[in-house]
Amino acid sequence: MSMPVTINIRYKYILLVTLATVSVLLFFYGLTRTDMQTLKNPASLSVPKVHDLDQNRKSLFKKAPVKNSLKCESTISFQKNVLFTYYKHSFEGVKKVALIGFPDHPNKGDSAIYIAERKLLEVLDIQVVYICSSQSDYSASSLKAIVQESSPEEFAFAFHGGGNFGDLYPDHQQLRENVIHDFPNGRFVSFPQSIWYNDETALQQTANLYAEHSQIQLAFRDRQSYLTGVNGFGENNEILLTPDIVFFMGTLSDIRETTPIKSDVLILARLDHEGGQQHSSESLYHEGLTSGNVTYSVEDWLSWDPEEATNSDATFDTKGESRFLSGAHFLASHKAVITDRLHAHILSTLMGIPHIVVEDSNMKKITNYHNTWLRGCTSDGVSVIVDSPEKAIKILMDWKKQQYI
C-alpha cells in the first residue's frame, strides 16, 4: 500500500510562486512574439547583440568607429519598436482610416513621413479609404458617406504627422479642426508632430475645440512639444511622446549603397527661413570648404519636384513615393551632409550618411528632437549638432582628416 505524499508548507508555497512566475513569463513571451510576428520584418526591431561588435561586421556608418555606428543602430531600433507598440494599441480594432493632410508639396521630408505612415498602416492591416491634402480637396459629405459604411469602432481619422501643428502653418491646422468639427463622434489618432504657436490665444482656441471631443489622441515627437501638448490639451485629450514616424522605416543603407556619389558634401539649407534659420548662402561655406579641397553643392530640396509627382494623373502614393525616393537619393549622392532640415538629419541617420546639423533657430525643432531621441547617434563619423556654419566646417574637416568621410 503506497503512502500519501506530503509537501512541506514552505516548499509548497515556493512551488506555487515558481509556477505562477513561469506562467506570467510565458504569457508575456507569447504576447511579444505575437506582436513581432505582425511585422513584415521583425528582425529589424531587435537590438544589436554584443557579438555584433566584431570588427568584420558591416556598419551602418561605413567609416565611423564600429561602436559609434552600433550605438546609433540600437537607437534606431528602439524608436521603431516604440512606434509599432504605440500605434498597434492606438489603432486597436480599427480596420479603415481616413488620412487627413497629405503633403502635396515638394518638401521631401514630409513625403518620407507619408510613406512611413502608409507602411505602418499596412503592417497593422488597416486600409486607407480616404485621403485629402488640404481644405480645397476635403469633402465632408464624401467622407461622411465612407464613414457610414463602417462601424464606429472600426473607423478612425488619422492626422498626418510633421511640424505643422500650430499657427505657423494655419491652413494645415484649420483642415484638422474642420474635420474634428464635422465629425463630433469620430475617433482621431495623430501621427507624431511638433507643435508651435506664436499666438497663445490661437492655442487656447484649438484646445477648446479639442476639449469637446474625448476620442482625440495626440502624439508629439520631442519633449518640448510634448510639454506644450500636455499643458494645452492634456486635461481633456490623450497625449503621448513618440519618435518621428519615419523611424518606422528602419535603416535604409541600401539606398545609400546604390546611389552614385556626385560630390563630397551636400549643404542642404532651407530657403523658407523657418524660425529664423538662414544658412542657404554659399558664401558661408565657400572659403572653408574650398581651402580644404572639398567639393560641395548648396541646395534646398524644396526647389525641385520629381517628374512623377507633377503629372496631373499622379496618385497620392506616386507623389509621396517619388518625392521620398528623390530626396533620399539626393542626400545619398554625397559622402557627407550639412543641413538645417530635420528630415535631412533623420534620413541621413537611417541611411548611414555622416552629417552635421546647423541650427540657431528660435524653434530649435531639430535640437529638441535630437536631444529627445537621438543622443545615441551623437558621435564622430555619425552626426552632431552645432549652431554655426563655421563650427560645421571645422568638424567636417576633422572628420575628413580622421577618414570618417
Short mmCIF file of C-alpha atoms in Angstrom, two decimals, residues 10-364:
data_model
loop_
_atom_site.label_atom_id
_atom_site.label_comp_id
_atom_site.label_asym_id
_atom_site.label_seq_id
_atom_site.Cartn_x
_atom_site.Cartn_y
_atom_site.Cartn_z
CA ARG A 10 7.11 26.33 2.85
CA TYR A 11 8.12 24.27 -0.19
CA LYS A 12 4.55 24.17 -1.38
CA TYR A 13 4.46 27.99 -1.29
CA ILE A 14 7.77 28.21 -3.20
CA LEU A 15 6.46 25.78 -5.83
CA LEU A 16 3.27 27.79 -6.37
CA VAL A 17 5.20 31.07 -6.69
CA THR A 18 7.59 29.47 -9.18
CA LEU A 19 4.75 28.12 -11.31
CA ALA A 20 2.98 31.48 -11.26
CA THR A 21 6.17 33.28 -12.30
CA VAL A 22 6.79 30.87 -15.15
CA SER A 23 3.19 31.31 -16.34
CA VAL A 24 3.49 35.09 -16.38
CA LEU A 25 6.80 34.93 -18.24
CA LEU A 26 5.35 32.54 -20.83
CA PHE A 27 2.35 34.82 -21.28
CA PHE A 28 4.45 37.89 -22.00
CA TYR A 29 6.78 35.86 -24.19
CA GLY A 30 3.82 34.74 -26.26
CA LEU A 31 2.40 38.27 -26.38
CA THR A 32 5.72 39.65 -27.53
CA ARG A 33 6.05 37.00 -30.23
CA THR A 34 2.53 37.75 -31.43
CA ASP A 35 3.32 41.48 -31.67
CA MET A 36 6.57 40.90 -33.51
CA GLN A 37 5.06 38.43 -35.96
CA THR A 38 2.69 41.18 -37.06
CA LEU A 39 5.67 42.98 -38.54
CA LYS A 40 6.89 42.06 -42.00
CA ASN A 41 10.49 42.23 -40.88
CA PRO A 42 10.59 41.56 -37.14
CA ALA A 43 14.36 41.07 -37.11
CA SER A 44 14.80 44.77 -37.87
CA LEU A 45 13.39 45.61 -34.43
CA SER A 46 15.95 43.62 -32.48
CA VAL A 47 18.72 45.43 -30.64
CA PRO A 48 22.21 44.54 -31.96
CA LYS A 49 23.87 41.89 -29.81
CA VAL A 50 27.25 42.09 -28.13
CA HIS A 51 28.90 39.86 -30.75
CA ASP A 52 27.99 42.47 -33.38
CA LEU A 53 30.95 44.48 -32.08
CA ASP A 54 33.18 42.23 -34.19
CA GLN A 55 35.36 44.40 -36.43
CA ASN A 56 34.29 42.43 -39.52
CA ARG A 57 30.70 43.48 -39.01
CA LYS A 58 29.29 45.76 -41.71
CA SER A 59 28.47 49.08 -40.06
CA LEU A 60 25.55 51.33 -41.00
CA PHE A 61 28.01 54.24 -40.94
CA LYS A 62 30.75 52.63 -43.03
CA LYS A 63 33.74 54.71 -41.95
CA ALA A 64 32.74 55.62 -38.40
CA PRO A 65 34.09 53.56 -35.50
CA VAL A 66 32.00 50.38 -35.21
CA LYS A 67 30.93 51.23 -31.66
CA ASN A 68 29.58 54.60 -32.81
CA SER A 69 27.58 53.03 -35.61
CA LEU A 70 26.32 50.22 -33.38
CA LYS A 71 25.07 52.63 -30.74
CA CYS A 72 23.15 54.60 -33.36
CA GLU A 73 21.65 51.44 -34.85
CA SER A 74 20.37 50.46 -31.40
CA THR A 75 18.83 53.93 -31.09
CA ILE A 76 17.05 53.47 -34.44
CA SER A 77 15.74 50.03 -33.48
CA PHE A 78 14.39 51.35 -30.20
CA GLN A 79 12.44 54.13 -31.91
CA LYS A 80 10.93 51.71 -34.44
CA ASN A 81 9.85 49.46 -31.58
CA VAL A 82 8.22 52.33 -29.69
CA LEU A 83 6.27 53.42 -32.77
CA PHE A 84 4.98 49.94 -33.53
CA THR A 85 3.94 49.29 -29.94
CA TYR A 86 2.13 52.61 -29.51
CA TYR A 87 0.22 52.62 -32.78
CA LYS A 88 -0.68 48.93 -32.56
CA HIS A 89 -2.63 49.75 -29.41
CA SER A 90 -3.74 53.22 -30.52
CA PHE A 91 -5.41 51.75 -33.62
CA GLU A 92 -6.72 48.69 -31.80
CA GLY A 93 -9.84 47.39 -33.53
CA VAL A 94 -9.52 49.82 -36.44
CA LYS A 95 -9.90 48.39 -39.95
CA LYS A 96 -10.19 51.59 -42.02
CA VAL A 97 -8.83 55.14 -41.74
CA ALA A 98 -9.20 58.49 -43.42
CA LEU A 99 -5.73 60.05 -43.73
CA ILE A 100 -6.02 63.81 -43.29
CA GLY A 101 -3.32 66.19 -44.53
CA PHE A 102 -1.39 64.52 -47.37
CA PRO A 103 1.71 66.69 -48.01
CA ASP A 104 1.18 67.71 -51.63
CA HIS A 105 4.28 69.85 -51.98
CA PRO A 106 7.99 69.32 -52.80
CA ASN A 107 9.19 69.00 -49.20
CA LYS A 108 10.81 65.56 -49.37
CA GLY A 109 10.79 65.17 -45.58
CA ASP A 110 7.00 65.38 -45.42
CA SER A 111 6.76 62.75 -48.16
CA ALA A 112 9.03 60.48 -46.11
CA ILE A 113 6.57 60.90 -43.25
CA TYR A 114 3.67 59.94 -45.52
CA ILE A 115 5.43 56.80 -46.81
CA ALA A 116 6.25 55.72 -43.24
CA GLU A 117 2.63 56.28 -42.21
CA ARG A 118 1.40 54.10 -45.08
CA LYS A 119 3.92 51.38 -44.22
CA LEU A 120 2.81 51.32 -40.58
CA LEU A 121 -0.87 51.18 -41.50
CA GLU A 122 -0.11 48.36 -43.95
CA VAL A 123 1.71 46.39 -41.25
CA LEU A 124 -1.29 46.86 -38.95
CA ASP A 125 -3.58 45.64 -41.76
CA ILE A 126 -5.50 48.93 -41.83
CA GLN A 127 -6.98 50.12 -45.12
CA VAL A 128 -6.71 53.78 -46.12
CA VAL A 129 -10.11 54.54 -47.67
CA TYR A 130 -9.90 58.34 -47.94
CA ILE A 131 -7.09 60.89 -48.32
CA CYS A 132 -7.19 64.66 -48.58
CA SER A 133 -4.35 67.14 -48.73
CA SER A 134 -5.99 70.49 -48.00
CA GLN A 135 -9.29 72.26 -47.48
CA SER A 136 -9.67 72.55 -51.25
CA ASP A 137 -9.94 68.77 -51.81
CA TYR A 138 -11.60 67.91 -48.50
CA SER A 139 -15.27 66.94 -48.84
CA ALA A 140 -17.21 66.42 -45.61
CA SER A 141 -20.14 64.88 -47.48
CA SER A 142 -17.97 62.36 -49.34
CA LEU A 143 -16.16 61.41 -46.17
CA LYS A 144 -19.41 61.02 -44.22
CA ALA A 145 -20.67 58.56 -46.82
CA ILE A 146 -17.49 56.49 -46.39
CA VAL A 147 -17.65 56.63 -42.60
CA GLN A 148 -21.22 55.36 -42.60
CA GLU A 149 -20.10 52.18 -44.35
CA SER A 150 -18.08 51.09 -41.28
CA SER A 151 -18.90 50.51 -37.64
CA PRO A 152 -17.64 53.32 -35.34
CA GLU A 153 -15.12 51.07 -33.54
CA GLU A 154 -13.53 50.02 -36.86
CA PHE A 155 -13.01 53.50 -38.33
CA ALA A 156 -10.56 56.24 -37.36
CA PHE A 157 -9.32 59.58 -38.67
CA ALA A 158 -5.51 59.68 -38.88
CA PHE A 159 -3.80 63.07 -38.89
CA HIS A 160 -0.62 63.31 -40.97
CA GLY A 161 2.45 63.95 -38.82
CA GLY A 162 5.19 66.55 -39.12
CA GLY A 163 5.87 70.08 -38.00
CA ASN A 164 2.65 71.87 -38.92
CA PHE A 165 0.66 71.69 -35.67
CA GLY A 166 0.02 75.28 -34.59
CA ASP A 167 -0.31 78.69 -36.19
CA LEU A 168 2.94 78.65 -38.19
CA TYR A 169 1.15 76.77 -40.99
CA PRO A 170 -2.51 77.76 -40.40
CA ASP A 171 -4.00 76.01 -43.44
CA HIS A 172 -2.91 72.58 -42.20
CA GLN A 173 -4.18 73.28 -38.70
CA GLN A 174 -7.50 74.58 -40.00
CA LEU A 175 -8.05 71.41 -42.05
CA ARG A 176 -7.69 69.23 -38.96
CA GLU A 177 -10.03 71.45 -36.97
CA ASN A 178 -12.63 71.38 -39.75
CA VAL A 179 -12.61 67.58 -39.78
CA ILE A 180 -12.92 67.42 -35.99
CA HIS A 181 -15.83 69.86 -36.14
CA ASP A 182 -17.56 67.88 -38.91
CA PHE A 183 -17.23 64.53 -37.11
CA PRO A 184 -18.03 65.17 -33.42
CA ASN A 185 -18.21 61.44 -32.63
CA GLY A 186 -15.12 60.49 -34.58
CA ARG A 187 -12.03 58.70 -33.32
CA PHE A 188 -8.91 60.75 -34.08
CA VAL A 189 -5.33 59.49 -33.97
CA SER A 190 -2.42 61.79 -34.69
CA PHE A 191 0.87 60.68 -36.17
CA PRO A 192 3.85 62.32 -34.37
CA GLN A 193 4.02 66.09 -34.68
CA SER A 194 5.90 69.13 -33.44
CA ILE A 195 3.81 72.00 -32.10
CA TRP A 196 4.47 75.73 -32.34
CA TYR A 197 2.13 78.63 -31.57
CA ASN A 198 3.16 82.27 -31.81
CA ASP A 199 -0.27 83.34 -30.53
CA GLU A 200 -1.37 81.94 -27.17
CA THR A 201 -4.97 82.83 -27.99
CA ALA A 202 -4.88 80.58 -31.07
CA LEU A 203 -3.53 77.73 -28.91
CA GLN A 204 -6.38 78.17 -26.46
CA GLN A 205 -8.96 78.19 -29.24
CA THR A 206 -7.62 74.89 -30.58
CA ALA A 207 -7.56 73.43 -27.06
CA ASN A 208 -11.19 74.45 -26.51
CA LEU A 209 -12.26 72.68 -29.71
CA TYR A 210 -10.28 69.54 -28.90
CA ALA A 211 -11.67 69.51 -25.36
CA GLU A 212 -15.15 68.86 -26.76
CA HIS A 213 -14.00 65.52 -28.18
CA SER A 214 -12.98 62.68 -25.89
CA GLN A 215 -11.55 60.47 -28.64
CA ILE A 216 -8.57 62.57 -29.74
CA GLN A 217 -5.12 61.09 -29.26
CA LEU A 218 -2.21 63.46 -29.85
CA ALA A 219 1.36 62.27 -30.35
CA PHE A 220 4.28 64.68 -30.11
CA ARG A 221 7.79 63.83 -31.23
CA ASP A 222 10.00 65.83 -28.88
CA ARG A 223 9.95 66.74 -25.19
CA GLN A 224 9.27 70.43 -25.73
CA SER A 225 6.26 69.73 -27.97
CA TYR A 226 5.06 67.08 -25.53
CA LEU A 227 5.15 69.54 -22.63
CA THR A 228 3.29 72.13 -24.70
CA GLY A 229 0.75 69.45 -25.62
CA VAL A 230 0.27 68.34 -22.03
CA ASN A 231 -0.20 71.91 -20.79
CA GLY A 232 -2.55 72.84 -23.61
CA PHE A 233 -4.52 69.65 -24.22
CA GLY A 234 -3.64 67.15 -21.50
CA GLU A 235 -6.67 67.82 -19.31
CA ASN A 236 -9.11 66.51 -21.92
CA ASN A 237 -7.12 64.59 -24.54
CA GLU A 238 -4.67 61.69 -24.51
CA ILE A 239 -1.11 62.98 -25.04
CA LEU A 240 1.91 60.80 -25.81
CA LEU A 241 5.59 61.29 -26.59
CA THR A 242 6.67 59.19 -29.60
CA PRO A 243 9.52 59.25 -32.15
CA ASP A 244 9.07 60.69 -35.62
CA ILE A 245 7.17 58.18 -37.76
CA VAL A 246 9.97 57.99 -40.36
CA PHE A 247 11.94 55.83 -37.92
CA PHE A 248 9.42 53.08 -38.54
CA MET A 249 11.22 52.55 -41.87
CA GLY A 250 14.30 51.34 -40.01
CA THR A 251 17.75 51.57 -41.58
CA LEU A 252 17.94 52.50 -45.28
CA SER A 253 21.58 51.72 -46.11
CA ASP A 254 20.53 50.03 -49.35
CA ILE A 255 19.59 53.43 -50.80
CA ARG A 256 22.98 54.87 -49.93
CA GLU A 257 24.82 51.84 -51.32
CA THR A 258 23.09 52.02 -54.71
CA THR A 259 23.41 55.79 -55.24
CA PRO A 260 26.42 57.14 -57.20
CA ILE A 261 28.43 59.84 -55.41
CA LYS A 262 28.39 63.30 -57.06
CA SER A 263 30.45 65.37 -54.61
CA ASP A 264 31.98 65.29 -51.15
CA VAL A 265 29.43 67.40 -49.28
CA LEU A 266 25.81 68.43 -49.72
CA ILE A 267 24.77 71.59 -47.90
CA LEU A 268 21.00 71.17 -47.71
CA ALA A 269 19.91 74.54 -46.35
CA ARG A 270 16.28 75.61 -46.11
CA LEU A 271 15.12 78.58 -48.14
CA ASP A 272 11.99 79.32 -46.10
CA HIS A 273 13.92 80.57 -43.05
CA GLU A 274 11.65 78.72 -40.60
CA GLY A 275 12.29 80.04 -37.11
CA GLY A 276 14.91 82.47 -38.40
CA GLN A 277 17.21 79.86 -39.97
CA GLN A 278 19.38 81.41 -42.69
CA HIS A 279 22.15 79.09 -43.86
CA SER A 280 21.44 78.95 -47.58
CA SER A 281 24.14 81.42 -48.65
CA GLU A 282 27.04 79.70 -50.40
CA SER A 283 29.40 82.40 -49.11
CA LEU A 284 29.07 80.94 -45.62
CA TYR A 285 30.80 77.74 -46.75
CA HIS A 286 32.83 78.54 -49.86
CA GLU A 287 36.16 79.59 -48.38
CA GLY A 288 36.27 76.97 -45.63
CA LEU A 289 35.42 74.04 -47.91
CA THR A 290 37.43 75.01 -51.00
CA SER A 291 40.53 75.66 -48.88
CA GLY A 292 40.19 72.10 -47.63
CA ASN A 293 39.90 70.75 -51.18
CA VAL A 294 36.30 69.63 -50.61
CA THR A 295 33.77 69.54 -53.44
CA TYR A 296 30.27 70.62 -52.44
CA SER A 297 26.86 71.87 -53.53
CA VAL A 298 24.35 74.14 -51.79
CA GLU A 299 20.67 73.44 -52.39
CA ASP A 300 17.27 73.03 -50.71
CA TRP A 301 15.10 70.09 -51.69
CA LEU A 302 12.10 72.42 -51.85
CA SER A 303 13.48 73.91 -55.08
CA TRP A 304 12.54 70.98 -57.33
CA ASP A 305 9.96 68.23 -57.72
CA PRO A 306 10.40 64.86 -59.47
CA GLU A 307 8.57 64.49 -62.78
CA GLU A 308 6.40 61.64 -61.48
CA ALA A 309 4.96 63.93 -58.80
CA THR A 310 4.00 66.68 -61.23
CA ASN A 311 1.89 64.55 -63.59
CA SER A 312 -1.76 65.53 -63.44
CA ASP A 313 -2.85 61.90 -63.07
CA ALA A 314 -0.34 61.03 -60.33
CA THR A 315 -1.85 59.32 -57.29
CA PHE A 316 -1.07 60.32 -53.72
CA ASP A 317 1.11 57.22 -53.37
CA THR A 318 3.01 58.01 -56.57
CA LYS A 319 3.66 61.57 -55.42
CA GLY A 320 4.74 60.51 -51.95
CA GLU A 321 6.98 57.66 -53.10
CA SER A 322 8.69 59.63 -55.87
CA ARG A 323 9.35 62.63 -53.62
CA PHE A 324 10.65 60.48 -50.78
CA LEU A 325 12.99 58.48 -53.02
CA SER A 326 14.26 61.55 -54.87
CA GLY A 327 15.05 63.21 -51.55
CA ALA A 328 16.80 60.11 -50.21
CA HIS A 329 18.94 59.71 -53.35
CA PHE A 330 19.69 63.44 -53.25
CA LEU A 331 21.22 63.02 -49.80
CA ALA A 332 22.93 59.73 -50.62
CA SER A 333 24.72 61.16 -53.66
CA HIS A 334 27.21 62.87 -51.32
CA LYS A 335 29.76 61.48 -48.90
CA ALA A 336 28.56 63.80 -46.11
CA VAL A 337 25.75 66.26 -45.44
CA ILE A 338 25.47 69.61 -43.66
CA THR A 339 21.84 70.56 -43.11
CA ASP A 340 19.32 72.60 -41.18
CA ARG A 341 16.32 70.37 -42.01
CA LEU A 342 15.03 67.80 -39.51
CA HIS A 343 14.27 65.09 -42.05
CA ALA A 344 17.58 65.53 -43.82
CA HIS A 345 19.00 64.73 -40.36
CA ILE A 346 16.66 61.76 -39.90
CA LEU A 347 17.11 60.26 -43.37
CA SER A 348 20.88 60.72 -43.23
CA THR A 349 20.81 58.83 -39.94
CA LEU A 350 18.75 55.98 -41.38
CA MET A 351 20.96 55.74 -44.49
CA GLY A 352 24.23 55.93 -42.58
CA ILE A 353 25.45 59.21 -44.07
CA PRO A 354 27.81 61.20 -41.80
CA HIS A 355 26.18 64.58 -41.27
CA ILE A 356 26.28 67.79 -39.31
CA VAL A 357 23.21 69.80 -38.30
CA VAL A 358 23.45 73.59 -38.15
CA GLU A 359 20.68 75.13 -36.07
CA ASP A 360 20.28 78.53 -34.45
CA SER A 361 16.51 78.74 -34.99
CA ASN A 362 14.41 80.04 -32.13
CA MET A 363 12.17 77.00 -32.64
CA LYS A 364 15.03 74.51 -32.01
#
